[in-house]
């Protein structure tokens, strides 16, 4: 982090505490010089094999048959596994709710989303494994798919799992206070319906796993860039049919980002471990970017209906939540965590005592969801803060007044929310006041007034959110009824682990089970421990790798839910203080003084009253190694101390479903000004102000770095990013050309403000800060854009096409008769084209060639052979490449409307590992002026699966090239040297009109 380095203070021998200073990051020296040790940098055993996956091209289909014989005989292939093999070797993954549903890490009998693993190939290198994947022959029977969560609720929706009631995995209702009376007596009921889209944070480093199996011990050794929570370790050992002590899970020293996403690597751990068992050698797999976008976990999309009972002054008296959560095709642990993580915080930063909640969790034919930065918060606050703006709009009140009027009173902390969260500390009104003043809201309003007077579209948006951190491990059990929880036993807490060790020369080492992904854990821990021992941060060595066979850890270990500063760093402080307490007694005995007279400073341990009476820290610290008998009675050793800390405030859900879902709660108040271009409807962020109260700040520069990082990802969620699916479930945003991420050019510099209200519940007084802007920024920007264009309703992401529908109305679709293939298949990526080719052969000769399988085999690009089923039915085996990927297809072509030798209609369907396609075209033959034949063709088709996800920018061009190659080859086969192929697409005509290259 360059900002941290530039603001670093030289390490003095004495002075103020290290905590609270922006010292240079320990991590940066290696990272900035290319010496980081990431997943793919770690050396492996020379006998290590490599895996590649065959993934489903369909969103929903039965696997009729799978033939791996040809793949097994390919060069370098050691093993091929499919669903039945995995079913034999493993057990079903834990499902997040009580239901008779199996959840395998790969498809068993049926595929339920595009990209679901169907088979694994293990070979001596990745290239051969990928080539062998193309040789697996899978036959599917396609089922109808359901994509929209509200559509999944309908009685006639396609059912994904027979063990659920339709597609509803869970349906729970909650009631707190007396919401019925509040709604009956309130003068206003104001409601909003919103949908939060599916998106995902996108780490630079993708998933990676290296697994080995030791048959003599029936044990697995796994290296993976898994981030936790390590409760998943129990899920993994259960799935692999071994006790927990026979699954060793290790993490690499560095991680190229995660933002929650790397939690989702765990099904691949099961698959690669099973593959290693079958192959008898270690197996490695590194996910590619297309796989990651298509099939790794994403954030949930959610449909919310939210109503408020409101007083005339804008005071919110009650809320009525109806949430429909889309968790994708499988409910994999820890889902439905995204829905229930915020259950205690559904009233946000507001003092609202009455509330009704209905939570429904549905499955759809999309990728399974998992942890994602801010998980649960963006979905909740997009609904709640849009509702607050709607209240201000309908009652003609200032939004800041509505927010301030509803905030939890400053003298009410610790404050228990209606649904059970215990808000630890804060002064929300003061934070808003400071933000308004220091962030110059009055100036921003004047800028808006000027812009509007000039006819420009300018708006201001606001958001006030509570950022929870240190998740209560028991919050997910709120999905169960009280009776089900009693039967299962209590689950709660947020145990953090830290070990402080002193070596024989008095050097201090810190180890935590936190798995950082670039946040600077080693730097901050060195500051915390240095303060306890009176040392410099450079004297402290920090290890953040995790090895479950050697290290102290618990099910809560890992790096998620902004738990590092409040829980992990605080636990390191407690562990250091325990050793310091013993060292104080040792030093007191050697210096002939009392324990309370001992201080740690400047690398020494000495008397507070007599500074000259001191000894070096290293001498005192090493005494346990060199002369344990010299320690005072009752002191015990000072070599190592491990602390497991869990706060008493985190209890299991009670009988009334109240749950304190998180330990501590920061506060954020954001406002921003945006301008929407009247012509392009592009949104420009003019000014963004974000006020944070995250308790005690441990490292100011890194806190600001976390705010900036969360803000950047939130700008993407608000303005650019959405996982898009076609009606049939085809994934349409499988490259970074279609799933747009903001760069530094698109992300403005926010104005970051701070106030500090220490938490009484954490050892350092700190709260989490890593997720807040992912919660506040999307809705703040949406409120500003809605204000700018005068919209009541707004849909994320705020791309110009969606804003155009609001500002200008929906664009009418051009009238067009859909083809039979389109009507049957539904739609995904659409390809249309028209053109001509001139060949030197006569019409009858061309006609005969079109019906001859040997000729077709010679002229179809990438064709391996054509089989004639009947005079009008052909089957072909072809290999085609589209952009960065290629694959093998089985194609079926049928002829109809024959008018020999003048015209024929071809309808076809192709299917392979890359995806599927279907369409039809009309070919007409007419005499050419030079005695040859003019072939005119027009076609329309739809394609889906992996090939559809690589980006629409490639597909039309690729289709035209392939068709052009076909007719060129046909012309050569007919005796001509070449064919003149004319593309009649509108784009080709435009290029000719403007004189561009053809």
Steps between C-alpha positions, in 0.01 A plus 500: 500500500686804374293734713601316816866510406494869418343591830722271705671631809856390576507251786622693806652334802228646717197718463126459451344157446555329167128425470334795330797583278531442125831316503636341181336169420711192568338320208587750227871430455427152366182587311643802319808309386319191371600280792153423627421133554155440357318175439655427162849597623522222756718210388338159458622141500663400167236229450212747526225462240269770370122514475255655257121503522226428250218739584136498410392712201141484624330670790269206564522156344506130581824320425379217276843347450866582542774318307856556620666213311662717235626748758652220707714386207632850424870560543603590854160437659512317832139516617155626401228535762131584461208534735454135587869473591475801731183360653690180581807677641331778700180590680262783423606846614312648793186686393431828678145405605328189628371330186537160329721647226841384383765752404796346320809696397433399138196399299353161582229403252390855432665837432343808654708795378728590213855422606414224747774239501405183311836321486863536607798402288834443673808498278874558515452864398213748477512519120443127454229504763321782315529317167362181652201688639389553138494123449235433765165429338205615713139473384248730667123519514430870545250617761341842536693741717391766750714809550290760682451437875140619497427275201653210695217540754227431246325161512582425136869588529753228408605320820872467567500268804224259592579533872394864516145629492509610139809718485462641850780374720384698803203717593509664843296786645597713799321758711656752739303749709148586380531581128131442426391775735772734373383461142134529598548831681774667291387783270714371213596162356783545251628203303768410252576196282864454404723235354869483574693348207748216507862609493832395646826646618770387261838421659811511282589148611249225426440174689784253544532156661779244537388176666673176594369178651697274734341152476696357794338751734180557302582871523497802272747787478357808326650836411233749390448876496197452722419797724271345760289480701664176610164359597518381139784266608238282666293509180806392299606215727144371507476515121831313462392235754792553738524634856603861531849407619559322168439807289793738509404834346774755435492849351772685303677803649344748256162530335413712200180629651187319603225733627317190622506323164777254588276340759333339199805293405400224741301279256809493278708390800274195523527430126877539473554295817282221359690519170831468687370191675407336170817607319729398783704818458462866601266701278507874436235727353510874438174658387503711184316831471216365284436224754509753782246737348273218387503267795656644816274638769328835465297719731134416527243692304194589705147619438364714784164652578540741791236714668524755779242639737591870506402800710437841343848620591665203327552294815498127413279311743518149355642300210357210302766302311430239234829364365547238229860383491644332190780265607545341159489133413626355831476616859863446594636585843498758643194617303245634571752701705469798267135540595538445875828679567305828515195364680576685820566819304188527284418835660843632396613808692143586596301480821208289378334275759241310295569270206366212293730288286442225249809329361477259211804327356462368147715303260539594133709383205792728575834455671485425872560806713736559789686763696563827321632827640234653721295182467139569576554872560467634143171315456352624830607861472405536135140436608508687831675817383298516178193487725634786715544714190147404386366615837673835464373534144138416574481709817699786339765492773876548489662151483765599757223602742323166451825312559596701808152484651505120488855429619563308822539762779857572606421423866342160421817293450544210540175486303305180436314499168153357459638176355782464753821669382695675774640823353805551716584871479467814292364847455330484165357853516845646561644300210233637268556853625873479442455346156258773392734770622842359412376347176348834387147380429376858467751562222390181325135610516596833344682315224186294438283811481734659248511189285123468494460866411719426199276208400738225614399181681660523842400321820610442858469169681540395862546179696540422870602146588625296792795280402501176701824315564612182677213274405333287764548141379150425622312754291447254216293279733234770500384328180387213726199512725556517874405133530749402230771700675430327832536164330823597320663663803619859549740664255647841566819698550781633285810337638824665393842341546847646547831354611799698629831313515841601633813320374830433687644838402191690609354563154121524481284323243125542453277246331131548421252286307363782290612440135543859376436599140705817484363697796833538683448264793872452559556874530218568745577197717861609530378842621260351754752257650787752490296736718446228761869404522656844453665389177505629143269341240811387313587285804180297454467220242143416397384177334151491349516167319262234630573130535217315672738215592736727697339830585246615755168566327127475550197480275479881500858539375552670169470846355142612443236729650758774575613304806875568490533832684233447767550127562831366368723799576328534837568135579868546411508785750350275768752225431788749512368646826492156663866441422582859598331441835730204571805687372412786733522263799829356374649847452373619838678214675824571315482877549391469864183703457122449489303371200307826459827694478604318181468663158589383149668768285782546249585130488547478877304396805559730792382693801263789449640679810865437418559503122861384544382178663427295187598194296456421133170355387675214319680388819180488703297344219752222433533392862238225463719337237840528674419478866138406574598417859590868551141610441311618810260250651161487333599697191498210258677509165525806280577314176159493334148617565192415296175684565158394379269797546129520446285791622215427741269738311461244219235255609283251315161613363240507776151351500364817342752487213696800627861477385802720556643407161827694541716621787564861406349758271662790324299787357520651152330807362553567130379767263592569141425717202469346153426632154327295233581603145176588318622347173695190600336450841843417637533563874791711625577515872570866571575471872478214749527549877518204738510537880613196702496417869688169529604539861871514577702536179807275507671614177344811342645453150382139478157594630475755221625233261217271609249781449637579155500132401144444615393820329660393170325163505172668594533739205525191282188349658310826459601603149644205308486147634228239464506127440264475204305189405283424199150366547626143455770547764791560266763714668570810291778681686786254503781736405617835626384647170140432607530504879637851531721590794579862582861610469677793660369713214140436606540518879525852642682576823249513784519748785562276804409627846541327836386515857593242765257352751686202651309177541462383861483140377840462328849493657627789288174692473507450123217404265502366146539734204564274201146459368309817576513682168388187319183543707456877484633611162271311256184642659653844552580522128160358409327764714705772332418378149132466589510860625674613181255346253188525715446125523293329768656162428854423397673176400865406547739514331433856383607439142379746234269244340303459823488873564378554145191293576427727797572829326374423149280196541564146385624468144249299293629174359503481119235263363653170399370148459690270731642185348373162606832424666482822703146429609603156616826591669432840648768759447855574601775635275334584167687467171352622173652542162446510128742469209586366159768279355576449131639164385593383153297178511142465378201499731438124473864422582489728802172345609642148479803606700284647776331160539817290485650410842850455360496845344358654815770333709763656273363853503356549853766685703655274763292200397615152607225317313138511377253217543193478278200394706251544215474702181412808703673431832875523565719475809845660517791509742684835488755704695441873503677790665335818621733768627717364782340156518439206273320174536345199337135495395245242394278655236162384370373653173160442343382624162148616421305703245709345223471657153778321307726643375380845593452529877513315828445581868751364748417468869769379735622460851854460630614405849836456669713591796502864393125529487216452259339673210192473287356684207392484140588653170368517144735438210399591147691421182474720190696522172786749512584731212828320425336160477559393856256502790414768750429357842295729718459420868320650796517356850404563859618300797537499872793362694548433868726345758867584536528631145228755569683631802818600318347821376266625234780706347654179363205288401352669196841537342593140574176371347554700183857373469392138539219535244737677266751216536228249418403664174860564400579132553184402311611711206843338493342157518276592209801569280533875551807662645310710749165639591392860528321513835306819563388578853169688489477575869421862591843529662673390181295747294587778745868421467474519121307828512762668718786356298635278775676170441296195421 
